[in-house]
Every structure is written in C-alpha cells, then in structure tokens.
Amino acid sequence: MKKISVLFVCLGNICRSPAAEAIFINLLERKGLKDGFIVDSAGTGSWHIGKKADSRMRLAAERRDLNILSRARQITKEDFKEFNYIIAMDDSNFRNIQDLKSRTASTDFASIKKIQDFRSVFNEQEVPDPYFGGDEGFDYVLDILEDSVKGFLESIF
Ligand code: 4NP
C-alpha cells in the first residue's frame, strides 16, 4: 500500500516543525502505524540549513522521551509533488507555502493545512515561535503540538 507522506513546516526548521515531526513519529510508533507513513519537516527560510534542531528544543523534547533527530532543510517546489500533506505551524508559514505553491506546476497535489486547525485542548490559533523567548516557550510549544498533532492524525483516518 502507498505510504501517506507528511511534511511539517515552520520558519527556521529548528524549533517547531522538527518538534511536530518527532511528536508525530512517536505517536505513529505507539499506534503501530509508523510503516505506513513518510514524515519530514522543513523551513520556509534558509538560515539554518544543515543544522540540528535548537538545543533548547532538543532538551525540552528529551525530558519527554522524544528524540529530535532532524537536520534543517528548506521547503522546495518538489515537496508539493512528494507529500500528501504539508502542515504549517503559523499563518505566515501558511502564506509563504501557498506563495511557493502558486509558482509551481499545476499537477502538484499536496494538501496544505495549519496544524492548529486540529487543536482541541489549547486555544492557540498558531504555534508561537519560541526562538527569541525563554525556555518555558519550548515546553509550551510541545504541549500545544502534542494536542494538535494527535488531532491531525485522527483527521486522516
Ligand atoms: P522555528 O523557529 O521557525 O520554529 O524553527 C525559528 C528559528 C529561527 C529563527 C526564527 C524562528 N531565526 O530567525 O533564525
């Protein structure tokens, strides 16, 4: 059977989208669904290409037994062909993804969504950018994403 492919996208690909990717993979593993999925993350920006996720986010994730292993990359036009779902962390990411898609071939099929459209516990309409804030912001991002990533998986089935 063809795998379902999901790309999580934020600005830098070192805080929010790598966290969403790790949380989603962990959820799939716990539900025995991992083999049916391809999961990745990317940034709309290019500043951090090749870098590990921000150490503050990796530490916050490790405290929850989540390993963030990804290396930052920038979203490309090919991603619209490769992925079934492209999931933005905030409205600005969503707009930038739509802009890029509008400049690609019409055969591209990815469904572009915002992760907070799948929230149930937290009321945030966007995943706040923790990069310039304190350590507590990273924990809050993980709390928010654990809720909405679960909602996203439920929406697929
Ligand atoms: P992210 O956070 O989009 O969640 O990875 C950011 C990381 C880096 C920057 C901004 C946001 N930056 O300006 O370098």
PDB file of C-alpha atoms in Angstrom, residues 44-97:
ATOM      1  CA  THR A  44      10.402  28.368   4.665  1.00  0.00           C
ATOM      2  CA  GLY A  45      13.700  30.161   5.441  1.00  0.00           C
ATOM      3  CA  SER A  46      17.226  29.070   4.578  1.00  0.00           C
ATOM      4  CA  TRP A  47      19.320  30.385   7.509  1.00  0.00           C
ATOM      5  CA  HIS A  48      19.721  27.112   9.383  1.00  0.00           C
ATOM      6  CA  ILE A  49      20.084  24.576   6.548  1.00  0.00           C
ATOM      7  CA  GLY A  50      22.024  21.503   7.723  1.00  0.00           C
ATOM      8  CA  LYS A  51      21.789  22.363  11.418  1.00  0.00           C
ATOM      9  CA  LYS A  52      20.428  20.190  14.202  1.00  0.00           C
ATOM     10  CA  ALA A  53      17.295  21.408  15.940  1.00  0.00           C
ATOM     11  CA  ASP A  54      17.789  24.180  18.519  1.00  0.00           C
ATOM     12  CA  SER A  55      19.405  22.696  21.653  1.00  0.00           C
ATOM     13  CA  ARG A  56      16.678  24.208  23.860  1.00  0.00           C
ATOM     14  CA  MET A  57      14.018  22.366  21.864  1.00  0.00           C
ATOM     15  CA  ARG A  58      16.018  19.121  21.849  1.00  0.00           C
ATOM     16  CA  LEU A  59      16.409  19.310  25.641  1.00  0.00           C
ATOM     17  CA  ALA A  60      12.736  20.062  26.250  1.00  0.00           C
ATOM     18  CA  ALA A  61      11.841  17.115  23.984  1.00  0.00           C
ATOM     19  CA  GLU A  62      14.308  14.743  25.690  1.00  0.00           C
ATOM     20  CA  ARG A  63      12.618  15.459  29.018  1.00  0.00           C
ATOM     21  CA  ARG A  64       9.530  13.864  27.422  1.00  0.00           C
ATOM     22  CA  ASP A  65      11.481  10.947  25.946  1.00  0.00           C
ATOM     23  CA  LEU A  66      11.255  12.422  22.459  1.00  0.00           C
ATOM     24  CA  ASN A  67      14.296  12.365  20.210  1.00  0.00           C
ATOM     25  CA  ILE A  68      14.573  15.157  17.657  1.00  0.00           C
ATOM     26  CA  LEU A  69      16.989  13.855  15.035  1.00  0.00           C
ATOM     27  CA  SER A  70      16.223  16.011  12.018  1.00  0.00           C
ATOM     28  CA  ARG A  71      18.588  18.383  10.225  1.00  0.00           C
ATOM     29  CA  ALA A  72      17.183  21.652   8.921  1.00  0.00           C
ATOM     30  CA  ARG A  73      16.297  21.990   5.265  1.00  0.00           C
ATOM     31  CA  GLN A  74      14.289  24.461   3.209  1.00  0.00           C
ATOM     32  CA  ILE A  75      10.979  23.574   1.568  1.00  0.00           C
ATOM     33  CA  THR A  76      11.268  23.100  -2.213  1.00  0.00           C
ATOM     34  CA  LYS A  77       8.821  23.072  -5.105  1.00  0.00           C
ATOM     35  CA  GLU A  78       9.338  19.288  -5.377  1.00  0.00           C
ATOM     36  CA  ASP A  79       7.793  18.894  -1.916  1.00  0.00           C
ATOM     37  CA  PHE A  80       4.368  19.720  -3.386  1.00  0.00           C
ATOM     38  CA  LYS A  81       4.694  16.573  -5.532  1.00  0.00           C
ATOM     39  CA  GLU A  82       6.317  14.375  -2.877  1.00  0.00           C
ATOM     40  CA  PHE A  83       3.999  14.966   0.087  1.00  0.00           C
ATOM     41  CA  ASN A  84       0.298  14.297   0.616  1.00  0.00           C
ATOM     42  CA  TYR A  85       0.113  16.815   3.464  1.00  0.00           C
ATOM     43  CA  ILE A  86       2.121  19.981   4.103  1.00  0.00           C
ATOM     44  CA  ILE A  87       1.336  21.297   7.571  1.00  0.00           C
ATOM     45  CA  ALA A  88       2.205  24.875   8.570  1.00  0.00           C
ATOM     46  CA  MET A  89       2.913  25.933  12.143  1.00  0.00           C
ATOM     47  CA  ASP A  90       1.609  29.513  11.791  1.00  0.00           C
ATOM     48  CA  ASP A  91      -0.252  31.817   9.398  1.00  0.00           C
ATOM     49  CA  SER A  92       2.913  33.342   7.999  1.00  0.00           C
ATOM     50  CA  ASN A  93       4.339  29.894   7.155  1.00  0.00           C
ATOM     51  CA  PHE A  94       0.984  29.006   5.581  1.00  0.00           C
ATOM     52  CA  ARG A  95       1.048  32.102   3.345  1.00  0.00           C
ATOM     53  CA  ASN A  96       4.662  31.505   2.338  1.00  0.00           C
ATOM     54  CA  ILE A  97       3.881  27.882   1.438  1.00  0.00           C
TER      55      ILE A  97
END
